[in-house]
Amino acid sequence: MFSQSEENYLKAIYHLSAISDKGISTNSIAEKLETKASSVTDMIKKLSEKKVVVYKKYHGVHLTEEGSKIAANVIRKHRLWEVFLVDKLNFSWDEVHDVAEQLEHIKSPKLINQIDALLGFPTHDPHGDPIPDKDGNLKTIDKSLLSTLSKNEKGICVGVDDSSSEFLQFLDRKGITLGKQIKVLEREDFDDSFSILIDDKKLSISKKIANNLYIKKT
Amino acid sequence: MFSQSEENYLKAIYHLSAISDKGISTNSIAEKLETKASSVTDMIKKLSEKKVVVYKKYHGVHLTEEGSKIAANVIRKHRLWEVFLVDKLNFSWDEVHDVAEQLEHIKSPKLINQIDALLGFPTHDPHGDPIPDKDGNLKTIDKSLLSTLSKNEKGICVGVDDSSSEFLQFLDRKGITLGKQIKVLEREDFDDSFSILIDDKKLSISKKIANNLYIKKT
DNA sequence: ACCTATTTTTAGACAAGTCTAAAAATTATT
DNA sequence: AATAATTTTTAGACTTGTCTAAAAATAGGT
């Protein structure tokens, strides 16, 4: 059995692994969890003894098969709860994260499977992130950051990289939601901003926004 | 903000207060929470500093107004989650307790209010216990233990005192569920057992069962 | 290859919550 | 009212998870 703290570390390492795929550094974990590097070292030792991470001093960690499964399962729960909150309890996509952070640690296989069924076995959470299946597998879809699109390319908005409530509320105000069609009208080289077409309206998008919005090209 | 542990102590004191109404003893709390008296003393000191209990050494504790509200709110959450599990997720009444023990500590007023609404503002949980309202008030209904009924009295089964899964499953096997009509056919004086009529069938009920089943007389 | 800057680990401390064993207070018994 | 039994509290220790400050290892620049 793993404590909430241990689960949070596994989850952090799992997320970091998706980007870098080599040894995950102590500092990067500390930053992600807003804690101190020394605390990370301590926890890593414990997780290593429990065989859920492989640890070589000064060279970072990576998850074992088992660690990866546990992390994926926590993420599965987090994302299913997010869908539940939005679909069944009228939460908006910018309100769900903190509550899901709590709910993801509830231990009851039946509970999460029933939630899954109640929701109709969703494949993605309200931010467009894929939901791992019971075995921890997740199918990634082919998506690109808006910032990587060229002039005249178009696609459908399928996800966000940053899911802070500030960013999500910003998108709401601009009328940008998942599923919307977006076309790049112009890329401005001097500030990397974009001019896009959404709902037949022209919109100016800063570099920062373009770096946090995922598009599935069509 | 109160920790899970603090909430559990407040809940225990709240439940014990319903029976005894004078100072709640250290030992009774320890027994309810399956912990040691020394741990209880420590926690009581902390809760006392936080002004949620009144504590006089060697003379037990009682909840303050605020402590009582916090406890009632935890119980409210526990019971609403139980209803949710049974009504929406196909849990049976003997499966909900342990999961609700976890869910009751989730901190999100919006979450629990939306759950409340989704369930249609239920007044009782699956075991017949009343659900406190948002202000911590709970209306008790007039119910009697089956063991207090006399021959030929009848009523409706409205609750259980012991909600262990063993007892609940036993009731299931006997076909005794909330809402059923029960009539006392006979009281056997030598072993305090009962002969009752339920669903037009005669059933023999031991003293122990009769002491754990609540009936609303009709 | 050496020196410096950065990262990581160690060592020691602390808070929360728990425990055991012993001391103190209360309650019950005669 | 004195003594015995029970309850409660204290004292000290342990675990988990965290921190700060210092030491050790690694990585980078010339």
XYZ file of C-alpha atoms (C1' of nucleotides) in Angstrom:
496
model
C 0.000 0.000 0.000
C 1.265 3.451 -0.842
C 0.731 6.677 1.049
C -0.666 9.784 -0.600
C 2.786 11.258 -0.509
C 4.336 8.251 -2.173
C 1.634 8.291 -4.826
C 2.321 11.947 -5.513
C 6.007 11.264 -6.017
C 5.275 8.381 -8.382
C 2.871 10.537 -10.318
C 5.407 13.345 -10.602
C 8.100 10.970 -11.839
C 5.635 9.473 -14.314
C 4.759 12.886 -15.732
C 8.406 13.926 -15.946
C 9.302 10.651 -17.673
C 6.882 11.443 -20.476
C 9.009 14.421 -21.445
C 12.598 13.427 -20.846
C 12.774 9.596 -20.844
C 16.183 9.463 -19.211
C 16.890 9.575 -15.478
C 14.595 12.014 -13.736
C 16.568 14.485 -11.670
C 16.025 15.106 -7.999
C 15.629 18.809 -8.619
C 12.983 18.407 -11.301
C 10.893 16.301 -8.929
C 11.393 18.839 -6.157
C 10.257 21.619 -8.450
C 7.207 19.749 -9.653
C 6.106 18.886 -6.133
C 7.112 22.253 -4.689
C 9.318 20.646 -2.087
C 13.026 20.539 -1.300
C 15.594 18.356 -3.042
C 16.590 16.790 0.259
C 13.043 15.610 0.820
C 13.036 14.105 -2.640
C 16.220 12.172 -1.947
C 14.677 10.737 1.206
C 11.505 9.668 -0.533
C 13.356 8.213 -3.494
C 15.281 5.961 -1.156
C 12.052 4.677 0.276
C 10.452 4.149 -3.126
C 13.588 2.393 -4.259
C 13.374 -0.031 -1.341
C 9.793 -0.683 -2.317
C 10.967 -1.536 -5.836
C 8.847 1.041 -7.616
C 11.761 3.151 -8.791
C 15.329 2.412 -9.779
C 17.747 4.800 -8.167
C 21.420 5.435 -8.713
C 22.869 8.128 -6.512
C 23.492 11.390 -8.314
C 21.986 9.974 -11.508
C 18.268 10.355 -11.048
C 15.514 7.791 -10.972
C 13.157 6.000 -13.273
C 10.027 4.015 -12.589
C 9.964 0.242 -12.579
C 7.170 -1.595 -14.355
C 5.258 -1.721 -11.096
C 5.900 1.908 -10.241
C 4.686 2.919 -13.651
C 1.466 0.973 -13.185
C 0.788 2.525 -9.813
C 1.413 6.017 -11.156
C -0.791 5.410 -14.194
C -3.538 4.192 -11.936
C -3.414 7.331 -9.813
C -3.545 9.406 -12.977
C -6.437 7.288 -14.239
C -8.343 8.053 -11.072
C -7.482 11.737 -11.239
C -8.736 12.076 -14.794
C -11.874 10.005 -14.307
C -12.791 12.136 -11.308
C -12.250 15.237 -13.420
C -14.659 13.946 -16.031
C -17.141 13.090 -13.311
C -16.957 16.572 -11.837
C -17.523 18.228 -15.188
C -20.074 15.830 -16.665
C -22.125 15.052 -13.582
C -21.587 17.844 -11.093
C -21.477 20.985 -13.229
C -17.893 21.868 -12.464
C -16.082 23.849 -15.114
C -12.758 22.641 -16.475
C -10.834 25.191 -14.447
C -12.316 24.074 -11.127
C -11.585 20.376 -11.162
C -7.892 20.021 -10.574
C -7.626 20.618 -6.841
C -10.559 18.389 -5.987
C -9.253 15.640 -8.248
C -5.902 15.867 -6.464
C -7.723 14.772 -3.339
C -10.031 12.224 -4.923
C -7.245 10.450 -6.794
C -6.009 8.960 -3.515
C -9.271 7.239 -2.575
C -8.648 3.519 -2.417
C -11.511 1.467 -3.833
C -11.248 -0.377 -7.125
C -14.998 -0.807 -7.274
C -15.561 2.906 -6.792
C -13.392 3.974 -9.689
C -14.661 1.246 -11.998
C -18.243 2.239 -11.316
C -17.414 5.894 -11.891
C -15.812 4.833 -15.168
C -18.975 2.981 -16.181
C -21.274 5.798 -15.048
C -19.364 8.144 -17.320
C -19.529 5.761 -20.273
C -15.827 4.815 -20.225
C -14.431 8.181 -21.300
C -11.065 8.233 -23.051
C -10.036 11.796 -22.278
C -10.357 14.192 -19.368
C -11.792 17.730 -19.612
C -8.374 19.113 -20.588
C -7.950 16.639 -23.416
C -5.513 14.375 -21.596
C -5.926 10.645 -22.220
C -7.220 8.409 -19.430
C -5.084 5.308 -18.774
C -6.996 2.017 -18.891
C -7.120 -0.438 -15.979
C -3.738 -1.877 -16.928
C -2.127 1.537 -17.052
C -1.901 1.770 -20.824
C -2.738 5.040 -22.448
C -3.174 5.715 -26.100
C -1.677 9.020 -27.090
C -3.298 10.819 -29.924
C -1.436 12.713 -32.548
C -1.492 16.308 -31.442
C 0.694 19.359 -31.993
C 1.221 22.564 -30.089
C -0.483 25.431 -31.859
C 2.912 27.153 -31.869
C 4.255 24.492 -34.239
C 1.635 25.075 -36.930
C 2.406 27.016 -40.089
C 0.352 29.595 -41.871
C -2.882 28.212 -43.272
C -2.675 24.958 -41.339
C -5.812 24.082 -39.449
C -7.056 21.628 -36.897
C -9.206 20.934 -33.906
C -8.416 22.089 -30.413
C -7.840 18.846 -28.449
C -5.995 19.751 -25.290
C -4.012 22.107 -23.104
C -0.529 21.790 -21.724
C -0.996 24.119 -18.777
C -4.208 23.364 -16.940
C -4.028 26.106 -14.345
C -7.362 27.753 -13.715
C -5.919 31.109 -14.827
C -5.062 29.768 -18.238
C -8.315 27.869 -18.630
C -10.390 30.894 -17.646
C -8.433 32.926 -20.129
C -9.335 30.426 -22.858
C -12.981 30.571 -21.779
C -13.004 34.339 -22.166
C -11.545 34.011 -25.629
C -14.113 31.379 -26.551
C -11.506 28.685 -27.022
C -12.775 25.276 -25.918
C -11.919 21.686 -26.803
C -13.425 20.552 -30.095
C -13.301 23.943 -31.761
C -11.866 24.304 -35.238
C -8.842 26.595 -35.500
C -7.049 27.904 -38.565
C -3.718 29.733 -38.526
C -4.124 32.933 -40.518
C -0.727 34.432 -39.789
C 2.432 33.890 -37.772
C 4.136 37.078 -36.650
C 7.849 36.473 -36.614
C 8.870 39.405 -34.436
C 6.899 38.316 -31.343
C 5.904 34.766 -32.288
C 2.250 35.674 -31.942
C -0.472 34.119 -34.046
C -3.521 35.309 -35.825
C -6.093 32.548 -35.887
C -9.608 31.959 -37.103
C -12.040 30.432 -34.644
C -15.867 30.444 -34.957
C -15.359 32.561 -38.078
C -13.782 35.233 -35.916
C -10.232 36.500 -36.097
C -8.281 36.266 -32.863
C -4.773 37.282 -31.863
C -2.920 34.691 -29.800
C 0.316 35.333 -27.931
C 3.312 33.039 -28.015
C 2.602 31.868 -24.494
C -0.918 30.770 -25.377
C 0.205 29.093 -28.581
C 2.706 27.086 -26.547
C 0.009 25.678 -24.324
C -2.706 24.723 -26.741
C -2.773 21.366 -28.512
C -4.239 21.014 -31.981
C -5.032 17.904 -33.941
C -4.226 18.811 -37.500
C -6.922 18.159 -40.089
C -8.308 23.546 8.755
C -8.569 20.160 10.392
C -6.614 17.023 9.590
C -8.289 13.708 8.848
C -7.254 12.521 12.250
C -8.730 15.542 13.983
C -11.941 15.114 12.023
C -12.144 11.494 13.088
C -11.800 12.432 16.739
C -14.490 15.095 16.434
C -16.786 12.634 14.725
C -16.216 10.028 17.424
C -16.948 12.534 20.186
C -20.049 13.674 18.328
C -21.364 10.119 18.044
C -20.593 9.367 21.682
C -22.311 12.582 22.781
C -25.542 11.424 21.189
C -25.713 8.561 23.675
C -24.331 9.898 26.916
C -24.582 13.724 26.859
C -22.172 14.239 29.743
C -18.397 14.415 29.516
C -17.080 11.901 27.022
C -14.382 9.715 28.552
C -10.930 9.276 27.131
C -11.333 5.530 27.151
C -14.596 5.549 25.231
C -13.005 7.627 22.504
C -10.012 5.327 22.436
C -12.268 2.323 22.094
C -14.341 3.865 19.306
C -11.269 4.848 17.329
C -9.350 1.682 18.146
C -6.441 3.612 19.521
C -4.769 4.055 22.901
C -5.993 6.340 25.678
C -2.675 8.163 25.722
C -3.106 9.093 22.076
C -6.563 10.391 22.855
C -5.271 12.603 25.636
C -2.724 14.117 23.272
C -5.265 14.798 20.577
C -7.796 16.200 23.004
C -5.261 18.752 24.139
C -4.766 19.855 20.577
C -8.487 20.040 19.859
C -8.948 21.967 23.069
C -6.381 24.554 21.982
C -8.248 24.839 18.715
C -11.436 25.586 20.683
C -13.473 22.729 19.237
C -13.741 20.778 22.468
C -13.870 21.729 26.135
C -11.508 19.656 28.200
C -11.064 19.304 31.932
C -8.345 16.878 32.934
C -9.675 13.565 34.198
C -13.236 14.654 33.464
C -13.691 13.995 29.783
C -14.522 16.342 26.919
C -17.482 17.773 25.125
C -17.757 19.545 21.807
C -18.069 23.304 21.497
C -20.617 24.798 19.125
C -17.934 24.983 16.466
C -16.668 21.475 17.110
C -20.166 20.145 16.822
C -20.664 21.860 13.475
C -17.443 20.474 12.091
C -18.320 16.963 13.241
C -21.831 17.204 11.817
C -20.397 18.348 8.528
C -18.074 15.353 8.319
C -21.013 13.086 9.094
C -23.082 14.897 6.486
C -20.424 14.179 3.906
C -20.099 10.563 5.010
C -23.806 9.904 4.681
C -24.247 11.754 1.407
C -21.397 9.749 -0.094
C -23.058 6.573 1.134
C -26.277 7.516 -0.635
C -24.304 8.337 -3.744
C -22.559 4.978 -3.719
C -25.807 3.074 -3.357
C -28.033 5.171 -5.612
C -25.609 5.977 -8.394
C -22.850 3.389 -8.307
C -24.632 0.149 -7.487
C -22.966 -0.410 -4.148
C -24.955 -2.404 -1.629
C -25.552 -1.028 1.843
C -22.943 -3.282 3.379
C -20.176 -2.090 1.062
C -20.315 1.660 1.532
C -18.899 2.323 4.956
C -15.179 1.978 4.342
C -15.221 4.014 1.153
C -17.308 6.730 2.796
C -14.764 6.870 5.620
C -12.272 8.010 3.028
C -14.537 10.267 1.016
C -15.836 12.146 4.061
C -12.488 13.926 4.364
C -12.482 15.424 0.881
C -12.481 19.190 1.207
C -14.690 20.914 -1.345
C -17.968 22.570 -0.391
C -19.029 22.706 -4.015
C -18.421 19.000 -4.449
C -20.614 17.919 -1.576
C -23.367 20.394 -2.408
C -23.483 19.171 -5.984
C -23.576 15.562 -4.806
C -26.435 16.541 -2.518
C -28.314 18.071 -5.453
C -27.557 15.159 -7.785
C -29.105 12.843 -5.221
C -32.175 15.025 -4.806
C -31.327 16.249 -1.299
C -31.773 12.954 0.523
C -32.656 13.051 4.223
C -31.368 9.623 5.238
C -28.450 7.399 4.351
C -28.754 3.746 3.241
C -28.770 2.582 6.875
C -31.602 4.913 7.823
C -29.423 7.464 9.602
C -30.422 11.097 9.133
C -28.210 13.388 7.058
C -27.311 16.681 8.781
C -28.132 19.804 6.754
C -25.542 22.404 5.777
C -25.772 24.053 9.199
C -25.227 20.782 11.005
C -28.810 20.309 12.156
C -30.319 16.899 11.932
C -33.897 15.972 12.441
C -34.266 12.723 14.322
C -37.263 10.633 13.524
C -39.234 8.744 16.054
C -37.917 5.213 15.932
C -37.708 2.313 18.383
C -35.496 -0.721 18.617
C -37.387 -3.812 17.560
C -36.502 -5.251 20.954
C -38.686 -2.650 22.672
C -41.868 -3.607 20.794
C -44.596 -5.662 22.390
C -46.606 -8.518 20.963
C -48.822 -7.458 18.064
C -47.146 -4.083 17.643
C -46.111 -3.356 14.111
C -44.109 -0.831 12.154
C -41.745 -0.136 9.316
C -38.092 -0.995 9.345
C -36.310 2.377 9.235
C -32.750 1.828 10.336
C -29.980 -0.233 11.871
C -27.845 0.434 14.898
C -24.913 -1.749 13.895
C -23.952 -1.119 10.291
C -21.179 -3.686 10.007
C -21.227 -5.541 6.730
C -21.700 -8.842 8.592
C -24.938 -7.659 10.162
C -26.204 -6.035 6.972
C -25.503 -9.129 4.921
C -27.319 -11.176 7.528
C -30.347 -8.918 7.144
C -30.134 -9.267 3.373
C -30.209 -13.046 3.672
C -33.262 -12.815 5.894
C -34.956 -10.469 3.452
C -35.024 -7.601 5.927
C -34.512 -4.231 4.233
C -35.448 -0.663 5.055
C -39.059 0.165 4.318
C -40.399 -3.315 5.029
C -43.392 -3.786 7.251
C -42.775 -5.837 10.392
C -45.240 -7.189 12.914
C -44.289 -8.744 16.248
C -46.071 -12.102 16.517
C -44.469 -13.273 19.734
C -41.806 -12.365 22.294
C -40.082 -15.345 23.860
C -39.227 -14.452 27.418
C -36.650 -17.158 28.069
C -34.173 -16.016 25.378
C -35.621 -12.614 24.432
C -36.038 -13.783 20.860
C -38.842 -12.590 18.604
C -41.171 -14.113 16.153
C -42.062 -11.567 13.493
C -44.081 -11.340 10.336
C -42.386 -9.843 7.310
C -43.572 -10.156 3.678
C -46.324 -12.439 5.027
C -43.649 -14.848 6.202
C -42.917 -15.834 9.768
C -39.344 -15.243 10.888
C -37.485 -15.936 14.111
C -35.249 -13.080 15.265
C -32.635 -13.351 18.012
C -32.193 -10.849 20.798
C -29.038 -9.520 19.207
C -30.794 -8.753 15.933
C -33.776 -7.193 17.688
C -31.373 -4.882 19.503
C -29.947 -3.553 16.286
C -32.996 -2.961 14.155
C -35.006 0.255 14.308
C -38.726 0.286 13.689
C -41.043 3.207 13.182
C -44.254 2.150 14.859
C -47.433 2.442 12.830
C 42.890 18.897 -16.696
C 41.606 22.236 -13.277
C 38.733 25.236 -11.054
C 34.011 26.793 -10.452
C 29.142 26.388 -10.358
C 25.443 23.443 -9.839
C 23.201 19.423 -8.267
C 22.621 15.974 -5.005
C 23.171 13.801 -0.708
C 23.936 13.634 4.244
C 23.240 15.009 8.953
C 20.510 16.731 12.277
C 16.123 18.846 13.581
C 11.124 19.337 13.803
C 5.802 18.494 13.709
C 2.025 15.206 13.627
C 0.339 11.222 15.292
C 1.026 7.139 17.438
C 2.829 3.735 21.062
C 4.503 1.595 25.824
C 5.375 1.961 30.519
C 5.047 4.432 34.611
C 2.937 7.965 37.522
C -1.090 10.459 39.085
C -5.882 11.138 39.829
C -10.391 9.389 40.312
C -13.788 5.961 41.616
C -15.218 1.889 44.021
C -15.010 -1.280 47.966
C -14.856 -2.600 52.379
C -11.954 6.920 55.589
C -8.393 3.902 53.964
C -7.171 0.926 50.469
C -7.767 -1.276 45.993
C -9.052 -1.006 41.209
C -9.669 1.659 37.334
C -9.027 5.529 34.455
C -6.308 9.126 32.803
C -2.189 11.570 32.127
C 2.760 12.097 31.564
C 7.237 10.950 29.830
C 9.898 9.223 26.471
C 10.307 6.890 22.098
C 9.194 5.831 17.194
C 7.518 6.699 12.186
C 6.468 9.572 8.287
C 7.382 13.392 5.890
C 9.343 17.568 5.912
C 13.077 21.278 6.512
C 17.949 23.824 6.795
C 22.725 23.833 6.460
C 26.789 21.637 5.267
C 29.369 18.174 2.664
C 30.089 15.466 -1.471
C 29.677 14.490 -6.249
C 28.930 15.869 -10.901
C 29.073 18.982 -14.883
C 30.778 23.030 -17.381
C 34.133 26.450 -19.054
C 38.471 27.732 -20.186
